[in-house]
């Protein structure tokens, strides 16, 4: 293996793989390095892999809409067949519950309208017709199971919902990264696993490569931090934290898998549900199960982690709280007893406002695609193109901080202003400050 490259991507999750793939397609000699033993073995493997279009701003919808078409046309995007198996996009539709906190989805519907995304407004009867096992009482705002009144309706009915039929999930998030790895290698990219980065090399005031834990030095004028929950540590190594107004931190999350209500074929008749009224999202999971994640309601304690290599990987009361919340919405949802909890405990790489950072840094040649966990899996192919456009412009002398790089997205033909994802931005008040983004 050569020790000199045009670019090194630190990270081999879904976004890191897509960044490497896009750079390789442009003729760059690119290396993806990862401390784990294979592509997608990190936080991507714990992703819920949801592909949904609802955001509260047109720019958010546009990015998701663009990403949707890449997943829909996966083989044409990759132009390579992974003999170990190609992932599939599974359309389930998505129902989003109206709440006071989300402004009864007025901003979401306006944003969907701006991108001509089809959706249907539902009253409580419409929700019941779409999903017969739904309890349409209002229970929110979300509470802890220990709080007085938990599980008791706060109104006869929810305020309604919208249903977006073009929404779904990817069959295997870890395998999706292997698909991109195969395509990247076919385009000339390389991968190095079990390789822990210990130092960001610098020369003449700019990034010059990386040094690994075994002492190996690999030279490259461009290094991209796509290290997921370890991204903060990499930014510290590079000495770029002080130049960032928005930062990232690892956030511990629990995802629950529970059996669907008996007698209901949830795999085929269920849907993704974004339910701010109970503070959780859910989707069909293989084996006629329901997958449940938190929408991080205000009543919950967010557990940020100092060391992403050392955190509690066991289920806690948070798992039970999430299942009980969704049991308010899904009638007869089984509640597994002690010792029968199933699911995933993993880390998000969360930014201060839950919007990712796709940007350069104060160290020339050092770039970052960080703060992406929870809601950017769906956007990974677009993020790969975005980072390639950004790097090409900046390495050719463009001042991105003063004049943000823009590019036209392939499918939607909409202009993407990369400055929206700047490390220098102010906290975005329009964010949900949750996994919703």
mmCIF file of N, CA, C and O in Angstrom, residues 39-108:
data_model
loop_
_atom_site.group_PDB
_atom_site.id
_atom_site.type_symbol
_atom_site.label_atom_id
_atom_site.label_comp_id
_atom_site.label_asym_id
_atom_site.label_seq_id
_atom_site.Cartn_x
_atom_site.Cartn_y
_atom_site.Cartn_z
ATOM 1 N N UNK A 39 -16.014 -2.058 7.142
ATOM 2 C CA UNK A 39 -16.837 -0.897 6.812
ATOM 3 C C UNK A 39 -18.211 -1.026 7.445
ATOM 4 O O UNK A 39 -18.839 -2.087 7.391
ATOM 5 N N UNK A 40 -18.686 0.057 8.047
ATOM 6 C CA UNK A 40 -20.021 0.078 8.618
ATOM 7 C C UNK A 40 -20.131 -0.597 9.966
ATOM 8 O O UNK A 40 -21.236 -0.809 10.469
ATOM 9 N N UNK A 41 -18.986 -0.929 10.588
ATOM 10 C CA UNK A 41 -19.024 -1.644 11.860
ATOM 11 C C UNK A 41 -19.261 -0.722 13.054
ATOM 12 O O UNK A 41 -19.517 -1.199 14.161
ATOM 13 N N UNK A 42 -19.180 0.591 12.860
ATOM 14 C CA UNK A 42 -19.364 1.545 13.944
ATOM 15 C C UNK A 42 -20.819 1.922 14.131
ATOM 16 O O UNK A 42 -21.719 1.072 14.038
ATOM 17 N N UNK A 43 -21.068 3.208 14.369
ATOM 18 C CA UNK A 43 -22.429 3.645 14.697
ATOM 19 C C UNK A 43 -23.408 3.424 13.543
ATOM 20 O O UNK A 43 -24.613 3.285 13.777
ATOM 21 N N UNK A 44 -22.918 3.355 12.291
ATOM 22 C CA UNK A 44 -23.829 3.082 11.177
ATOM 23 C C UNK A 44 -24.537 1.752 11.356
ATOM 24 O O UNK A 44 -25.708 1.603 10.994
ATOM 25 N N UNK A 45 -23.848 0.777 11.931
ATOM 26 C CA UNK A 45 -24.463 -0.548 12.097
ATOM 27 C C UNK A 45 -25.658 -0.501 13.040
ATOM 28 O O UNK A 45 -26.535 -1.364 12.992
ATOM 29 N N UNK A 46 -25.708 0.520 13.908
ATOM 30 C CA UNK A 46 -26.837 0.687 14.811
ATOM 31 C C UNK A 46 -27.888 1.652 14.296
ATOM 32 O O UNK A 46 -28.862 1.942 14.983
ATOM 33 N N UNK A 47 -27.702 2.137 13.068
ATOM 34 C CA UNK A 47 -28.646 3.099 12.512
ATOM 35 C C UNK A 47 -30.009 2.456 12.273
ATOM 36 O O UNK A 47 -30.106 1.283 11.904
ATOM 37 N N UNK A 48 -31.054 3.250 12.451
ATOM 38 C CA UNK A 48 -32.406 2.775 12.128
ATOM 39 C C UNK A 48 -32.679 2.835 10.631
ATOM 40 O O UNK A 48 -33.702 2.331 10.167
ATOM 41 N N UNK A 49 -31.762 3.479 9.873
ATOM 42 C CA UNK A 49 -31.787 3.462 8.403
ATOM 43 C C UNK A 49 -33.103 3.943 7.816
ATOM 44 O O UNK A 49 -33.564 3.432 6.786
ATOM 45 N N UNK A 50 -33.713 4.922 8.468
ATOM 46 C CA UNK A 50 -34.994 5.452 7.999
ATOM 47 C C UNK A 50 -34.758 6.474 6.884
ATOM 48 O O UNK A 50 -33.901 7.345 6.986
ATOM 49 N N UNK A 51 -35.530 6.330 5.821
ATOM 50 C CA UNK A 51 -35.485 7.272 4.696
ATOM 51 C C UNK A 51 -36.802 8.037 4.719
ATOM 52 O O UNK A 51 -37.849 7.517 4.344
ATOM 53 N N UNK A 52 -36.752 9.292 5.204
ATOM 54 C CA UNK A 52 -37.992 10.083 5.318
ATOM 55 C C UNK A 52 -37.733 11.489 4.772
ATOM 56 O O UNK A 52 -36.602 11.959 4.714
ATOM 57 N N UNK A 53 -38.821 12.128 4.379
ATOM 58 C CA UNK A 53 -38.710 13.404 3.675
ATOM 59 C C UNK A 53 -39.157 14.594 4.505
ATOM 60 O O UNK A 53 -38.939 15.740 4.091
ATOM 61 N N UNK A 54 -39.780 14.387 5.649
ATOM 62 C CA UNK A 54 -40.368 15.521 6.371
ATOM 63 C C UNK A 54 -39.321 16.261 7.198
ATOM 64 O O UNK A 54 -38.657 15.695 8.055
ATOM 65 N N UNK A 55 -39.166 17.534 6.890
ATOM 66 C CA UNK A 55 -38.359 18.488 7.649
ATOM 67 C C UNK A 55 -39.148 19.790 7.717
ATOM 68 O O UNK A 55 -40.096 19.989 6.959
ATOM 69 N N UNK A 56 -38.727 20.680 8.597
ATOM 70 C CA UNK A 56 -39.488 21.922 8.792
ATOM 71 C C UNK A 56 -39.030 23.064 7.891
ATOM 72 O O UNK A 56 -39.611 24.141 7.929
ATOM 73 N N UNK A 57 -37.962 22.835 7.086
ATOM 74 C CA UNK A 57 -37.514 23.863 6.144
ATOM 75 C C UNK A 57 -37.414 23.253 4.743
ATOM 76 O O UNK A 57 -37.107 22.057 4.604
ATOM 77 N N UNK A 58 -37.630 24.053 3.692
ATOM 78 C CA UNK A 58 -37.479 23.533 2.326
ATOM 79 C C UNK A 58 -36.091 22.978 2.057
ATOM 80 O O UNK A 58 -35.944 21.976 1.343
ATOM 81 N N UNK A 59 -35.043 23.606 2.630
ATOM 82 C CA UNK A 59 -33.688 23.107 2.414
ATOM 83 C C UNK A 59 -33.516 21.705 3.009
ATOM 84 O O UNK A 59 -32.853 20.844 2.423
ATOM 85 N N UNK A 60 -34.110 21.485 4.187
ATOM 86 C CA UNK A 60 -34.048 20.160 4.795
ATOM 87 C C UNK A 60 -34.760 19.122 3.961
ATOM 88 O O UNK A 60 -34.254 18.008 3.756
ATOM 89 N N UNK A 61 -35.953 19.467 3.464
ATOM 90 C CA UNK A 61 -36.706 18.558 2.604
ATOM 91 C C UNK A 61 -35.937 18.294 1.314
ATOM 92 O O UNK A 61 -35.874 17.154 0.829
ATOM 93 N N UNK A 62 -35.315 19.341 0.749
ATOM 94 C CA UNK A 62 -34.588 19.195 -0.514
ATOM 95 C C UNK A 62 -33.434 18.211 -0.383
ATOM 96 O O UNK A 62 -33.213 17.364 -1.260
ATOM 97 N N UNK A 63 -32.693 18.298 0.718
ATOM 98 C CA UNK A 63 -31.575 17.386 0.938
ATOM 99 C C UNK A 63 -32.082 15.953 1.065
ATOM 100 O O UNK A 63 -31.523 15.013 0.472
ATOM 101 N N UNK A 64 -33.155 15.760 1.827
ATOM 102 C CA UNK A 64 -33.712 14.420 2.003
ATOM 103 C C UNK A 64 -34.315 13.888 0.702
ATOM 104 O O UNK A 64 -34.194 12.698 0.391
ATOM 105 N N UNK A 65 -34.953 14.762 -0.049
ATOM 106 C CA UNK A 65 -35.542 14.372 -1.328
ATOM 107 C C UNK A 65 -34.453 13.917 -2.291
ATOM 108 O O UNK A 65 -34.598 12.913 -2.993
ATOM 109 N N UNK A 66 -33.362 14.653 -2.319
ATOM 110 C CA UNK A 66 -32.238 14.286 -3.173
ATOM 111 C C UNK A 66 -31.695 12.911 -2.768
ATOM 112 O O UNK A 66 -31.466 12.042 -3.613
ATOM 113 N N UNK A 67 -31.486 12.718 -1.459
ATOM 114 C CA UNK A 67 -30.968 11.443 -0.980
ATOM 115 C C UNK A 67 -31.891 10.282 -1.292
ATOM 116 O O UNK A 67 -31.441 9.179 -1.623
ATOM 117 N N UNK A 68 -33.190 10.529 -1.213
ATOM 118 C CA UNK A 68 -34.194 9.496 -1.491
ATOM 119 C C UNK A 68 -33.974 8.882 -2.865
ATOM 120 O O UNK A 68 -34.036 7.651 -3.037
ATOM 121 N N UNK A 69 -33.690 9.706 -3.860
ATOM 122 C CA UNK A 69 -33.529 9.196 -5.223
ATOM 123 C C UNK A 69 -32.266 8.359 -5.368
ATOM 124 O O UNK A 69 -32.226 7.406 -6.158
ATOM 125 N N UNK A 70 -31.207 8.684 -4.631
ATOM 126 C CA UNK A 70 -30.006 7.845 -4.668
ATOM 127 C C UNK A 70 -30.317 6.439 -4.159
ATOM 128 O O UNK A 70 -29.892 5.447 -4.748
ATOM 129 N N UNK A 71 -31.040 6.355 -3.036
ATOM 130 C CA UNK A 71 -31.376 5.038 -2.490
ATOM 131 C C UNK A 71 -32.319 4.290 -3.421
ATOM 132 O O UNK A 71 -32.214 3.065 -3.574
ATOM 133 N N UNK A 72 -33.234 5.016 -4.028
ATOM 134 C CA UNK A 72 -34.193 4.394 -4.941
ATOM 135 C C UNK A 72 -33.481 3.818 -6.161
ATOM 136 O O UNK A 72 -33.876 2.778 -6.695
ATOM 137 N N UNK A 73 -32.415 4.467 -6.598
ATOM 138 C CA UNK A 73 -31.667 4.072 -7.789
ATOM 139 C C UNK A 73 -30.260 3.618 -7.400
ATOM 140 O O UNK A 73 -29.269 3.990 -8.027
ATOM 141 N N UNK A 74 -30.183 2.826 -6.335
ATOM 142 C CA UNK A 74 -28.923 2.465 -5.669
ATOM 143 C C UNK A 74 -27.890 1.860 -6.620
ATOM 144 O O UNK A 74 -26.723 2.265 -6.641
ATOM 145 N N UNK A 75 -28.298 0.897 -7.435
ATOM 146 C CA UNK A 75 -27.352 0.247 -8.339
ATOM 147 C C UNK A 75 -26.813 1.208 -9.390
ATOM 148 O O UNK A 75 -25.632 1.164 -9.746
ATOM 149 N N UNK A 76 -27.674 2.087 -9.884
ATOM 150 C CA UNK A 76 -27.217 3.045 -10.897
ATOM 151 C C UNK A 76 -26.263 4.065 -10.289
ATOM 152 O O UNK A 76 -25.359 4.560 -10.964
ATOM 153 N N UNK A 77 -26.465 4.383 -9.019
ATOM 154 C CA UNK A 77 -25.554 5.304 -8.321
ATOM 155 C C UNK A 77 -24.185 4.662 -8.126
ATOM 156 O O UNK A 77 -23.145 5.268 -8.427
ATOM 157 N N UNK A 78 -24.169 3.420 -7.668
ATOM 158 C CA UNK A 78 -22.894 2.779 -7.349
ATOM 159 C C UNK A 78 -22.163 2.266 -8.584
ATOM 160 O O UNK A 78 -20.936 2.222 -8.608
ATOM 161 N N UNK A 79 -22.927 1.833 -9.586
ATOM 162 C CA UNK A 79 -22.339 1.282 -10.815
ATOM 163 C C UNK A 79 -21.387 0.121 -10.515
ATOM 164 O O UNK A 79 -20.369 -0.069 -11.194
ATOM 165 N N UNK A 80 -21.701 -0.617 -9.475
ATOM 166 C CA UNK A 80 -20.917 -1.792 -9.101
ATOM 167 C C UNK A 80 -21.817 -2.715 -8.291
ATOM 168 O O UNK A 80 -22.647 -2.253 -7.516
ATOM 169 N N UNK A 81 -21.633 -4.015 -8.480
ATOM 170 C CA UNK A 81 -22.456 -5.000 -7.777
ATOM 171 C C UNK A 81 -21.627 -5.652 -6.676
ATOM 172 O O UNK A 81 -20.548 -6.193 -6.931
ATOM 173 N N UNK A 82 -22.110 -5.563 -5.462
ATOM 174 C CA UNK A 82 -21.480 -6.196 -4.311
ATOM 175 C C UNK A 82 -21.952 -7.647 -4.262
ATOM 176 O O UNK A 82 -23.128 -7.922 -4.026
ATOM 177 N N UNK A 83 -21.020 -8.581 -4.488
ATOM 178 C CA UNK A 83 -21.394 -9.988 -4.567
ATOM 179 C C UNK A 83 -21.859 -10.554 -3.227
ATOM 180 O O UNK A 83 -22.460 -11.635 -3.175
ATOM 181 N N UNK A 84 -21.601 -9.823 -2.126
ATOM 182 C CA UNK A 84 -22.086 -10.294 -0.824
ATOM 183 C C UNK A 84 -23.534 -9.861 -0.575
ATOM 184 O O UNK A 84 -24.108 -10.209 0.454
ATOM 185 N N UNK A 85 -24.105 -9.103 -1.518
ATOM 186 C CA UNK A 85 -25.508 -8.715 -1.401
ATOM 187 C C UNK A 85 -25.713 -7.220 -1.489
ATOM 188 O O UNK A 85 -24.953 -6.451 -0.904
ATOM 189 N N UNK A 86 -26.733 -6.827 -2.242
ATOM 190 C CA UNK A 86 -27.080 -5.417 -2.370
ATOM 191 C C UNK A 86 -28.276 -5.111 -1.467
ATOM 192 O O UNK A 86 -29.227 -5.889 -1.401
ATOM 193 N N UNK A 87 -28.213 -3.988 -0.773
ATOM 194 C CA UNK A 87 -29.333 -3.621 0.092
ATOM 195 C C UNK A 87 -30.527 -3.166 -0.736
ATOM 196 O O UNK A 87 -30.392 -2.797 -1.907
ATOM 197 N N UNK A 88 -31.678 -3.196 -0.114
ATOM 198 C CA UNK A 88 -32.916 -2.797 -0.772
ATOM 199 C C UNK A 88 -33.577 -1.647 -0.003
ATOM 200 O O UNK A 88 -33.510 -1.594 1.228
ATOM 201 N N UNK A 89 -34.203 -0.765 -0.740
ATOM 202 C CA UNK A 89 -35.066 0.242 -0.140
ATOM 203 C C UNK A 89 -36.449 -0.371 0.024
ATOM 204 O O UNK A 89 -37.021 -0.906 -0.936
ATOM 205 N N UNK A 90 -36.997 -0.319 1.235
ATOM 206 C CA UNK A 90 -38.319 -0.879 1.540
ATOM 207 C C UNK A 90 -39.264 0.276 1.855
ATOM 208 O O UNK A 90 -39.083 0.986 2.844
ATOM 209 N N UNK A 91 -40.267 0.464 1.030
ATOM 210 C CA UNK A 91 -41.193 1.578 1.240
ATOM 211 C C UNK A 91 -42.257 1.192 2.264
ATOM 212 O O UNK A 91 -42.929 0.174 2.133
ATOM 213 N N UNK A 92 -42.387 2.000 3.301
ATOM 214 C CA UNK A 92 -43.388 1.742 4.350
ATOM 215 C C UNK A 92 -44.369 2.895 4.506
ATOM 216 O O UNK A 92 -45.421 2.739 5.121
ATOM 217 N N UNK A 93 -44.010 4.074 3.963
ATOM 218 C CA UNK A 93 -44.750 5.290 4.278
ATOM 219 C C UNK A 93 -44.384 5.791 5.663
ATOM 220 O O UNK A 93 -43.764 5.084 6.471
ATOM 221 N N UNK A 94 -44.755 7.020 5.948
ATOM 222 C CA UNK A 94 -44.438 7.615 7.254
ATOM 223 C C UNK A 94 -45.595 8.489 7.711
ATOM 224 O O UNK A 94 -46.069 9.359 6.961
ATOM 225 N N UNK A 95 -46.036 8.251 8.939
ATOM 226 C CA UNK A 95 -47.087 9.066 9.551
ATOM 227 C C UNK A 95 -46.458 9.953 10.624
ATOM 228 O O UNK A 95 -45.729 9.460 11.493
ATOM 229 N N UNK A 96 -46.726 11.243 10.540
ATOM 230 C CA UNK A 96 -46.170 12.216 11.482
ATOM 231 C C UNK A 96 -47.327 12.831 12.262
ATOM 232 O O UNK A 96 -48.255 13.392 11.666
ATOM 233 N N UNK A 97 -47.276 12.727 13.584
ATOM 234 C CA UNK A 97 -48.368 13.213 14.433
ATOM 235 C C UNK A 97 -48.234 14.718 14.663
ATOM 236 O O UNK A 97 -47.151 15.227 14.961
ATOM 237 N N UNK A 98 -49.340 15.428 14.533
ATOM 238 C CA UNK A 98 -49.362 16.876 14.789
ATOM 239 C C UNK A 98 -49.366 17.141 16.297
ATOM 240 O O UNK A 98 -50.112 16.502 17.042
ATOM 241 N N UNK A 99 -48.527 18.088 16.718
ATOM 242 C CA UNK A 99 -48.511 18.515 18.117
ATOM 243 C C UNK A 99 -48.341 20.028 18.171
ATOM 244 O O UNK A 99 -47.955 20.663 17.183
ATOM 245 N N UNK A 100 -48.598 20.567 19.337
ATOM 246 C CA UNK A 100 -48.371 22.005 19.512
ATOM 247 C C UNK A 100 -46.900 22.341 19.305
ATOM 248 O O UNK A 100 -46.564 23.361 18.694
ATOM 249 N N UNK A 101 -46.003 21.462 19.790
ATOM 250 C CA UNK A 101 -44.570 21.738 19.691
ATOM 251 C C UNK A 101 -44.100 21.806 18.245
ATOM 252 O O UNK A 101 -43.242 22.621 17.906
ATOM 253 N N UNK A 102 -44.644 20.962 17.374
ATOM 254 C CA UNK A 102 -44.213 21.019 15.972
ATOM 255 C C UNK A 102 -45.111 21.917 15.125
ATOM 256 O O UNK A 102 -45.131 21.809 13.889
ATOM 257 N N UNK A 103 -45.810 22.828 15.831
ATOM 258 C CA UNK A 103 -46.650 23.831 15.150
ATOM 259 C C UNK A 103 -47.688 23.147 14.262
ATOM 260 O O UNK A 103 -48.054 23.658 13.212
ATOM 261 N N UNK A 104 -48.149 21.993 14.724
ATOM 262 C CA UNK A 104 -49.158 21.217 14.012
ATOM 263 C C UNK A 104 -48.758 20.950 12.562
ATOM 264 O O UNK A 104 -49.596 20.863 11.672
ATOM 265 N N UNK A 105 -47.432 20.872 12.364
ATOM 266 C CA UNK A 105 -46.810 20.516 11.083
ATOM 267 C C UNK A 105 -47.047 21.549 9.982
ATOM 268 O O UNK A 105 -46.860 21.245 8.789
ATOM 269 N N UNK A 106 -47.390 22.774 10.350
ATOM 270 C CA UNK A 106 -47.609 23.807 9.326
ATOM 271 C C UNK A 106 -46.337 24.077 8.534
ATOM 272 O O UNK A 106 -46.356 24.196 7.301
ATOM 273 N N UNK A 107 -45.195 24.188 9.246
ATOM 274 C CA UNK A 107 -43.933 24.449 8.552
ATOM 275 C C UNK A 107 -43.509 23.236 7.727
ATOM 276 O O UNK A 107 -42.978 23.379 6.623
ATOM 277 N N UNK A 108 -43.736 22.057 8.272
ATOM 278 C CA UNK A 108 -43.388 20.836 7.541
ATOM 279 C C UNK A 108 -44.198 20.730 6.254
ATOM 280 O O UNK A 108 -43.649 20.450 5.177
#
